[in-house]
mmCIF file of the C-alpha atoms, coordinates in Angstrom:
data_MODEL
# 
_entry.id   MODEL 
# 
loop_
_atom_site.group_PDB 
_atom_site.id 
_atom_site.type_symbol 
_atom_site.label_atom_id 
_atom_site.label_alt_id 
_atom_site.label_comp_id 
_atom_site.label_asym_id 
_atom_site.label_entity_id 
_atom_site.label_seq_id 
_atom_site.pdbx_PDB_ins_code 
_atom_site.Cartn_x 
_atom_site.Cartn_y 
_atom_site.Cartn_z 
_atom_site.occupancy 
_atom_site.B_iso_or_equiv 
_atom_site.pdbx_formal_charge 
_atom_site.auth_seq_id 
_atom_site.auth_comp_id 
_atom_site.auth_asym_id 
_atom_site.auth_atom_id 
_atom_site.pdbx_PDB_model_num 
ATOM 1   C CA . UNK A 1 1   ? -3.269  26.765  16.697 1.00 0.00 ? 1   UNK A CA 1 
ATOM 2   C CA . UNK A 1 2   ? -0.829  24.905  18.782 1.00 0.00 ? 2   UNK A CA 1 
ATOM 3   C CA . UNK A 1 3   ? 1.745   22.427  16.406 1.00 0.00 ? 3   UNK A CA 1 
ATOM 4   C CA . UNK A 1 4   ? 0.881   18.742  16.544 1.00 0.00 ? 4   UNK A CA 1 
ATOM 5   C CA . UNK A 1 5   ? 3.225   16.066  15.796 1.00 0.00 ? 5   UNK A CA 1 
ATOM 6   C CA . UNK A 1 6   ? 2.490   12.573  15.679 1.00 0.00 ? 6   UNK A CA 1 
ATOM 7   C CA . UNK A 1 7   ? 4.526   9.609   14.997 1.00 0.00 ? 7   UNK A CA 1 
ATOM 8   C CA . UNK A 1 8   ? 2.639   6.341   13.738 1.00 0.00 ? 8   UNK A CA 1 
ATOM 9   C CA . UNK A 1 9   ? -0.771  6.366   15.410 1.00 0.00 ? 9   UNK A CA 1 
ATOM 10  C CA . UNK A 1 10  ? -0.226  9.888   16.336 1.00 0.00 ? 10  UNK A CA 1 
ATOM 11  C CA . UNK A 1 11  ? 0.099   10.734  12.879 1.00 0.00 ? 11  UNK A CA 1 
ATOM 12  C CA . UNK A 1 12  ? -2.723  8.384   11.922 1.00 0.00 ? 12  UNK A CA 1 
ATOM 13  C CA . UNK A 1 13  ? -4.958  10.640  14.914 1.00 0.00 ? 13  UNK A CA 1 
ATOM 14  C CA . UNK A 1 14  ? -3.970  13.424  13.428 1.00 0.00 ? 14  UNK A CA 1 
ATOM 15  C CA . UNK A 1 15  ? -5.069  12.233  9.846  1.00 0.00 ? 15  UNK A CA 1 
ATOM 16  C CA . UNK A 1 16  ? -8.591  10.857  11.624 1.00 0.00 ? 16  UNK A CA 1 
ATOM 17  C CA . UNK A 1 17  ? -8.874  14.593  12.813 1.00 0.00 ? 17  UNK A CA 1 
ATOM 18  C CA . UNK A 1 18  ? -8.274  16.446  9.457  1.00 0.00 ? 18  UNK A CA 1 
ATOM 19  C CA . UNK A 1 19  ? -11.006 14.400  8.034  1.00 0.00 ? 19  UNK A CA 1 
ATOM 20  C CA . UNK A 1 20  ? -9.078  11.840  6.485  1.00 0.00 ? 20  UNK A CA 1 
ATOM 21  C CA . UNK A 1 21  ? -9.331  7.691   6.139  1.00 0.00 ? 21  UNK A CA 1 
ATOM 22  C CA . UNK A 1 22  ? -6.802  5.453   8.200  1.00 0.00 ? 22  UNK A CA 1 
ATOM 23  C CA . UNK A 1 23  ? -7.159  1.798   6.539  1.00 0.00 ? 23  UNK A CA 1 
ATOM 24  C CA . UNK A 1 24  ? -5.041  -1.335  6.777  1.00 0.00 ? 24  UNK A CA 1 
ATOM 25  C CA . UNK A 1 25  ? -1.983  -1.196  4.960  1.00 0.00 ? 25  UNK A CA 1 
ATOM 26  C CA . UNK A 1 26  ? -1.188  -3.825  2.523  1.00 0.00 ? 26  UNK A CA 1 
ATOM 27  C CA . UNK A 1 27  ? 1.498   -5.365  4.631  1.00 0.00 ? 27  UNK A CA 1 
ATOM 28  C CA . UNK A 1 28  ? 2.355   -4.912  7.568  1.00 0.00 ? 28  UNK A CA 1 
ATOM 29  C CA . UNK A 1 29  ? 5.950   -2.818  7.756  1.00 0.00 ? 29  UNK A CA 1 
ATOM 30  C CA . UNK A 1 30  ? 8.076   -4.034  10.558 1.00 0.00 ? 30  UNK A CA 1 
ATOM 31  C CA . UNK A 1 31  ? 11.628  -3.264  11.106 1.00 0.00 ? 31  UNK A CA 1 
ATOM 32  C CA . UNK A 1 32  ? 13.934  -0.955  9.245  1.00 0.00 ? 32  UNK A CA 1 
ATOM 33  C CA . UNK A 1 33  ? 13.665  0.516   5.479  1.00 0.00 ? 33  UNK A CA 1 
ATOM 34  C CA . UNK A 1 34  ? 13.887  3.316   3.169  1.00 0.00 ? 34  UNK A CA 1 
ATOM 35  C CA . UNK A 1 35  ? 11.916  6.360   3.032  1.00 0.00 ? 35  UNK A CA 1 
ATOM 36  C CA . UNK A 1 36  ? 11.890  8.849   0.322  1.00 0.00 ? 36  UNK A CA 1 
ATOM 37  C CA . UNK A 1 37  ? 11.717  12.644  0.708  1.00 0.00 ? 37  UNK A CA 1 
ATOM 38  C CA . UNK A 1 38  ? 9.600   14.211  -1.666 1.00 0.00 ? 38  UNK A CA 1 
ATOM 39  C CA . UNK A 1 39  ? 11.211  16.906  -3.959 1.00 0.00 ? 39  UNK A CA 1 
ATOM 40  C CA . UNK A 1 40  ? 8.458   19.609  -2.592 1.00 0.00 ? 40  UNK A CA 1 
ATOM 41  C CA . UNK A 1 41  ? 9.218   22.787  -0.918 1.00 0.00 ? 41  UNK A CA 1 
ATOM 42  C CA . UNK A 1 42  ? 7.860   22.055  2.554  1.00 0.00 ? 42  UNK A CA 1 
ATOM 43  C CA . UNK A 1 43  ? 9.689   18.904  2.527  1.00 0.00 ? 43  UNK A CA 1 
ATOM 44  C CA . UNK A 1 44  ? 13.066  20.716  2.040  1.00 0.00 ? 44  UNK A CA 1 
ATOM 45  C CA . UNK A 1 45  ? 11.975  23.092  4.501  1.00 0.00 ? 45  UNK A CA 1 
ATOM 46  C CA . UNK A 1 46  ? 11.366  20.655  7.511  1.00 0.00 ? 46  UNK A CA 1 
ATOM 47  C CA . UNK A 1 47  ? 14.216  17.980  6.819  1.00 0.00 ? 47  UNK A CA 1 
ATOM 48  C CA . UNK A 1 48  ? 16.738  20.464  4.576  1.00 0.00 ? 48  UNK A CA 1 
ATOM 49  C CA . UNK A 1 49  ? 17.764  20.152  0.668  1.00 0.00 ? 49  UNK A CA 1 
ATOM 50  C CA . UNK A 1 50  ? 20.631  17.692  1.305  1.00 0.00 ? 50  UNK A CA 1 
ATOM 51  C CA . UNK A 1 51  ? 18.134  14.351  2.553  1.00 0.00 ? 51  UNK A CA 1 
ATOM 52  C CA . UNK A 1 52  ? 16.211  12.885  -0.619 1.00 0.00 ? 52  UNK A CA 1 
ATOM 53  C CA . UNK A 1 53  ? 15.841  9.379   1.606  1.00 0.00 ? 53  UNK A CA 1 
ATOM 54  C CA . UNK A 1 54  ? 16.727  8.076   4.974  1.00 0.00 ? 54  UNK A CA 1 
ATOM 55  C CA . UNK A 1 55  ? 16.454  4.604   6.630  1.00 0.00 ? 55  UNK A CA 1 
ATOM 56  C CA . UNK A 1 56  ? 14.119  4.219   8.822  1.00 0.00 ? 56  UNK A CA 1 
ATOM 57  C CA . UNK A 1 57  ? 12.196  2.130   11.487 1.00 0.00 ? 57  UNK A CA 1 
ATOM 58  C CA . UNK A 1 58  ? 8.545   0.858   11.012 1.00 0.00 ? 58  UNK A CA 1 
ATOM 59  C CA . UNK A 1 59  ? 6.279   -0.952  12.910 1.00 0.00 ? 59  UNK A CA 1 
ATOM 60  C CA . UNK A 1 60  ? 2.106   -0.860  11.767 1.00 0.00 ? 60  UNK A CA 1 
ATOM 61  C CA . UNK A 1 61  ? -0.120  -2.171  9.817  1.00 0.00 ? 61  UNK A CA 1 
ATOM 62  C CA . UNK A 1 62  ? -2.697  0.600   9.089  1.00 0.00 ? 62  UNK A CA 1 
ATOM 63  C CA . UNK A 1 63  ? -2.073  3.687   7.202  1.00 0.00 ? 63  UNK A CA 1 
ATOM 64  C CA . UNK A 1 64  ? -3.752  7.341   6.717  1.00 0.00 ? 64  UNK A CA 1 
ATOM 65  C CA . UNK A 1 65  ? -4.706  9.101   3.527  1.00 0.00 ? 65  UNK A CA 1 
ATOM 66  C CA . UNK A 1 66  ? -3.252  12.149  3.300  1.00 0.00 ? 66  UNK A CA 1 
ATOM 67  C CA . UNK A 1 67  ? -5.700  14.961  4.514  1.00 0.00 ? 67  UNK A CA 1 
ATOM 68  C CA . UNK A 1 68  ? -7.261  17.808  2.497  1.00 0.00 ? 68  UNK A CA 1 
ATOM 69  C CA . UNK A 1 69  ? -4.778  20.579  2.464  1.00 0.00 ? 69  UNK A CA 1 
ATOM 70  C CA . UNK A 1 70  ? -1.974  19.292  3.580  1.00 0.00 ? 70  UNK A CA 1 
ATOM 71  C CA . UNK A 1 71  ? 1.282   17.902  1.696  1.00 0.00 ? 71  UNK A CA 1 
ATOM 72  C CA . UNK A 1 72  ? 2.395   14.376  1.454  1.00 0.00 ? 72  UNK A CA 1 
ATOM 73  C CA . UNK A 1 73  ? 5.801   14.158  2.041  1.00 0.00 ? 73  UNK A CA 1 
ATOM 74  C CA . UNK A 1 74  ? 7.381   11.050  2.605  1.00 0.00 ? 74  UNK A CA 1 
ATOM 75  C CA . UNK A 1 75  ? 7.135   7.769   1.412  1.00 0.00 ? 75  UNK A CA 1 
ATOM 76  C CA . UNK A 1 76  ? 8.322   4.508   1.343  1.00 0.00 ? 76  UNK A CA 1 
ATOM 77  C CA . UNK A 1 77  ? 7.785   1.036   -1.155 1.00 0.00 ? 77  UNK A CA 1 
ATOM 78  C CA . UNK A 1 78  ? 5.741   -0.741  1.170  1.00 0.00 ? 78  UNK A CA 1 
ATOM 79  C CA . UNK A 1 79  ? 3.518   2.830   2.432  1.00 0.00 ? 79  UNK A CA 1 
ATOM 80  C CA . UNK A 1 80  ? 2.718   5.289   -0.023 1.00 0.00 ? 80  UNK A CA 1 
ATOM 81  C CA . UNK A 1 81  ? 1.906   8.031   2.943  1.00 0.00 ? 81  UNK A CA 1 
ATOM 82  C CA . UNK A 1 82  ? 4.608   7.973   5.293  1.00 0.00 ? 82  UNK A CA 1 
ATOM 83  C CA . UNK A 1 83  ? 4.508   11.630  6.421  1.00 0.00 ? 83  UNK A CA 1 
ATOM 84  C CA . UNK A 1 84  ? 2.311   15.178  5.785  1.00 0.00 ? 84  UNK A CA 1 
ATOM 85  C CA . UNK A 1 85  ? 2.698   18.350  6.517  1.00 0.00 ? 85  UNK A CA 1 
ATOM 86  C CA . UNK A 1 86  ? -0.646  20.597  6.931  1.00 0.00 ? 86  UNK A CA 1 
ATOM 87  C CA . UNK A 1 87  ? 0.810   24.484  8.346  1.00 0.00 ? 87  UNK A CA 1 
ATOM 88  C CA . UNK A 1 88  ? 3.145   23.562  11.262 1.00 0.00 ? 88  UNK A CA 1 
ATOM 89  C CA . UNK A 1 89  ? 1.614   20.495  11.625 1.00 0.00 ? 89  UNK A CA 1 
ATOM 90  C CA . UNK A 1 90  ? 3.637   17.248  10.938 1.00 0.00 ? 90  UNK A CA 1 
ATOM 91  C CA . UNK A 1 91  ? 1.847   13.662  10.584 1.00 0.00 ? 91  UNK A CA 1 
ATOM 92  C CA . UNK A 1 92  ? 4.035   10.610  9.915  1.00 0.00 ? 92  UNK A CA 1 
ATOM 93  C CA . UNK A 1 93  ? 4.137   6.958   9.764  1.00 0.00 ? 93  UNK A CA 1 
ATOM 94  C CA . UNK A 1 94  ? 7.400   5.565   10.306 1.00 0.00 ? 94  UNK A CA 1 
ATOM 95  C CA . UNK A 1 95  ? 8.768   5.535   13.583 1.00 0.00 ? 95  UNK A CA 1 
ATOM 96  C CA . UNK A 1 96  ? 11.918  8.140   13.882 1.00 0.00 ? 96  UNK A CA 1 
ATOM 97  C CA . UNK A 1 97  ? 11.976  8.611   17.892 1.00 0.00 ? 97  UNK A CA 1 
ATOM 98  C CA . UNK A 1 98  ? 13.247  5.025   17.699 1.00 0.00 ? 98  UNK A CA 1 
ATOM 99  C CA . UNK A 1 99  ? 16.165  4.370   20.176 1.00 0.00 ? 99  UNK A CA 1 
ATOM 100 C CA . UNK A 1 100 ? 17.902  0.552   20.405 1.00 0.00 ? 100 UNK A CA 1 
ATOM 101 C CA . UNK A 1 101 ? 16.163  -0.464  23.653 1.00 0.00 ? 101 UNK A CA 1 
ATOM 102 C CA . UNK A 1 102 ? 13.090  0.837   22.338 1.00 0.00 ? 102 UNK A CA 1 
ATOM 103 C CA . UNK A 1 103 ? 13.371  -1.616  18.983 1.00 0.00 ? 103 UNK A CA 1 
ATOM 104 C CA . UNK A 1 104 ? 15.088  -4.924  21.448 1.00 0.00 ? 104 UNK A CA 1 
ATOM 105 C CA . UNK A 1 105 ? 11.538  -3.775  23.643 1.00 0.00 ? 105 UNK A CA 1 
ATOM 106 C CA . UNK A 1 106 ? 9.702   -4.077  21.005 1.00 0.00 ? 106 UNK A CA 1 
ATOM 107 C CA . UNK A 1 107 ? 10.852  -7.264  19.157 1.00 0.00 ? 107 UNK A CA 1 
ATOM 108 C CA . UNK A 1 108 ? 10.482  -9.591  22.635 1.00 0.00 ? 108 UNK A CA 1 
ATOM 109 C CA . UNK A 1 109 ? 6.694   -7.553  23.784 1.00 0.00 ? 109 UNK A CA 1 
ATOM 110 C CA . UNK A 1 110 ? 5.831   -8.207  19.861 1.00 0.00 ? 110 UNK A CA 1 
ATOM 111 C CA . UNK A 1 111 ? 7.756   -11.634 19.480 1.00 0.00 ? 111 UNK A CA 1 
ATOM 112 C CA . UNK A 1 112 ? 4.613   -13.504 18.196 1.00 0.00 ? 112 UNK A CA 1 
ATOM 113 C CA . UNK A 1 113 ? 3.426   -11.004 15.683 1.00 0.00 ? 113 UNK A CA 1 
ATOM 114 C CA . UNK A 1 114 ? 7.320   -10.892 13.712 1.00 0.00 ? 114 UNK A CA 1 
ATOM 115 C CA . UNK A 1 115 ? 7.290   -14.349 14.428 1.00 0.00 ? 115 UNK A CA 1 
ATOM 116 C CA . UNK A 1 116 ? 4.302   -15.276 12.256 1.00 0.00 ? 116 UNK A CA 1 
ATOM 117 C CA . UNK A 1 117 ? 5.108   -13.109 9.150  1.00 0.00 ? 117 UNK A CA 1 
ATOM 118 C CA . UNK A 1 118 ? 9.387   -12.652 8.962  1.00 0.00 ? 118 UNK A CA 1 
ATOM 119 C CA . UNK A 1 119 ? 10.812  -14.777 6.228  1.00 0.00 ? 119 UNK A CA 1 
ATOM 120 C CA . UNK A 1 120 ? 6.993   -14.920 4.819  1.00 0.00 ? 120 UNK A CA 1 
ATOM 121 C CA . UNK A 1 121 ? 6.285   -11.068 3.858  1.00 0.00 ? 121 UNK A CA 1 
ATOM 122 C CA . UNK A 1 122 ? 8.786   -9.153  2.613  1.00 0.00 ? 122 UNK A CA 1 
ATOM 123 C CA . UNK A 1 123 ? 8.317   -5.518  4.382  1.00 0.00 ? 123 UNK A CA 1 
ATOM 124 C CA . UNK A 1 124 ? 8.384   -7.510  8.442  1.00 0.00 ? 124 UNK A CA 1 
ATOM 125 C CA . UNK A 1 125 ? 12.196  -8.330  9.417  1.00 0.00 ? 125 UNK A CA 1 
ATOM 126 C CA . UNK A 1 126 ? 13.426  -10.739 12.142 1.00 0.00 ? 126 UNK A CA 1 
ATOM 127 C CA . UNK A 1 127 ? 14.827  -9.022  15.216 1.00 0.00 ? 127 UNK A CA 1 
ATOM 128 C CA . UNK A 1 128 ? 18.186  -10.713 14.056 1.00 0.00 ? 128 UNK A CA 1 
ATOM 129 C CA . UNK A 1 129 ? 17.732  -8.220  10.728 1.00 0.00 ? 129 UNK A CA 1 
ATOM 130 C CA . UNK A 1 130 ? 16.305  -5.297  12.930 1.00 0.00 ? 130 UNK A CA 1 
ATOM 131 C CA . UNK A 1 131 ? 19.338  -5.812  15.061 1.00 0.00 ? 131 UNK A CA 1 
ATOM 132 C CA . UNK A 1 132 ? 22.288  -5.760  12.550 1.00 0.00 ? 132 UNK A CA 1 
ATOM 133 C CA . UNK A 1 133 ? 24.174  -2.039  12.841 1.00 0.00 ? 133 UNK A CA 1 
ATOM 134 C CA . UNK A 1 134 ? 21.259  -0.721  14.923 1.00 0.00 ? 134 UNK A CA 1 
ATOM 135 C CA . UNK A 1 135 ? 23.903  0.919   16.701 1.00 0.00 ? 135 UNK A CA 1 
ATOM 136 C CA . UNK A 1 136 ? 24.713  2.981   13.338 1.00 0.00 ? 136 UNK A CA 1 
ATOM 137 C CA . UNK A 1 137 ? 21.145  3.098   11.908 1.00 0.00 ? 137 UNK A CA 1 
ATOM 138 C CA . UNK A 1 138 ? 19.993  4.418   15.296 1.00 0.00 ? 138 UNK A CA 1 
ATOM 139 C CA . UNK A 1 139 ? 21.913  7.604   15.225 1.00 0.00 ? 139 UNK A CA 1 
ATOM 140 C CA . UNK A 1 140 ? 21.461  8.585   11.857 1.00 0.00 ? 140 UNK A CA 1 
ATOM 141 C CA . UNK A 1 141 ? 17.640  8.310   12.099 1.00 0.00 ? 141 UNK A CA 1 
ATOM 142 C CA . UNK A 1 142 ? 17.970  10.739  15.341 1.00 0.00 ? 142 UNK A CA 1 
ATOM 143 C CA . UNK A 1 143 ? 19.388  12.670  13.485 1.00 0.00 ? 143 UNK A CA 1 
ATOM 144 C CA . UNK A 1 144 ? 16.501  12.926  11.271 1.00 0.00 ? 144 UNK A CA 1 
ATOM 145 C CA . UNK A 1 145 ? 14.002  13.024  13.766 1.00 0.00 ? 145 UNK A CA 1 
ATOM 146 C CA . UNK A 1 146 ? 16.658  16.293  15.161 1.00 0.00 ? 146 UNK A CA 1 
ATOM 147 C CA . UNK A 1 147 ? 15.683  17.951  11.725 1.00 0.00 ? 147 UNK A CA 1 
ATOM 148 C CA . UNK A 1 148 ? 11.759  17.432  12.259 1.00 0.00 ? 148 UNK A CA 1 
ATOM 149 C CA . UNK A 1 149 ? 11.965  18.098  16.006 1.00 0.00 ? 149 UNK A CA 1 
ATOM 150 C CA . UNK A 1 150 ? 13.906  20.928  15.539 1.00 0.00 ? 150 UNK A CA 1 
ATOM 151 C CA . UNK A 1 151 ? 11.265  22.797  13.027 1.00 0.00 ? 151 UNK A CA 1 
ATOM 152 C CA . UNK A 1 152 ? 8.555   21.431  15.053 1.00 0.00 ? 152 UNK A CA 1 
ATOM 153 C CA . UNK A 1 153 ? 9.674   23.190  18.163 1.00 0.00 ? 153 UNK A CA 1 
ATOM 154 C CA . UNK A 1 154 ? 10.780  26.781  15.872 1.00 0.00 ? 154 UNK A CA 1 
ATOM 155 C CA . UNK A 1 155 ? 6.825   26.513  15.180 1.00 0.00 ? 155 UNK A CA 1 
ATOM 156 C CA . UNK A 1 156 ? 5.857   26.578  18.810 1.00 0.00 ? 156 UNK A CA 1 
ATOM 157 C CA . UNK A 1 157 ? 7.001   30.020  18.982 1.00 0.00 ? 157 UNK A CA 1 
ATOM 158 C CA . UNK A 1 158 ? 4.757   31.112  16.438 1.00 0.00 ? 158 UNK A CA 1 
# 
């Protein structure tokens, strides 16, 4: 029983494995918003007491259901299931691995897709919007993804 973690599609695989849907999304989520921790013990125990939201980056426009026997959460206004836990596996949606070349990468291979919905549909930004402080926004959402790598790797030990 080896731990999987999977960000975005990963986490949507994962889902797919454990036997539950992945489906469009309502909108498509591009760019940079909130996500709430859910006051349940695991949550606490992977990302810590002292974190009830963080900002973070998103870019998809499917989504899984939450798989028998594991624990939703995360979540955000424009995703319902942004992260579960199932053992020491951990299954999310939003993108926390995100570094600033990464996001400027993504915004010019992507152009035409942010192009067609920003300023039309609320949850996609304009790389202008996904650009503003990313220097700020980028650290503090490593150091999130710090508190999920960190318990991710403790469970590789066994």
């Amino acid at each position: 029983d080896v731990p999987v973690l999977g960000h975005c599609l990963g986490g949507q695989l994962m889902a797919k494995a454990l036997g539950a849907a992945v489906t469009r999304n309502p909108v498509k989520e591009i760019g940079w918003g909130m996500v709430a921790v859910l006051d349940q013990p695991v949550a606490r125990l992977w990302l810590g007491a002292d974190l009830p939201s963080f900002l973070s980056f998103h870019w998809h426009g499917e989504t899984f259901a939450i798989p028998d026997g594991a624990t939703r959460i995360m979540a955000s206004p424009w995703c319902p299931n942004q992260a579960f836990v199932l053992g020491r596996h951990f299954g999310m949606q939003c993108h926390v691995e995100m570094t600033a070349d990464l996001i400027r990468t993504w915004c010019r291979d992507w152009a035409q897709e942010v192009e067609a919905l920003a300023g039309r549909v609320a949850s996609v930004q304009t790389p202008a919007e996904m650009e503003q402080g990313i220097t700020e926004k980028v650290r503090a959402l490593n150091a999130v993804a710090d508190r999920i790598y960190d318990r991710w790797v403790a469970g590789l030990a066994g």
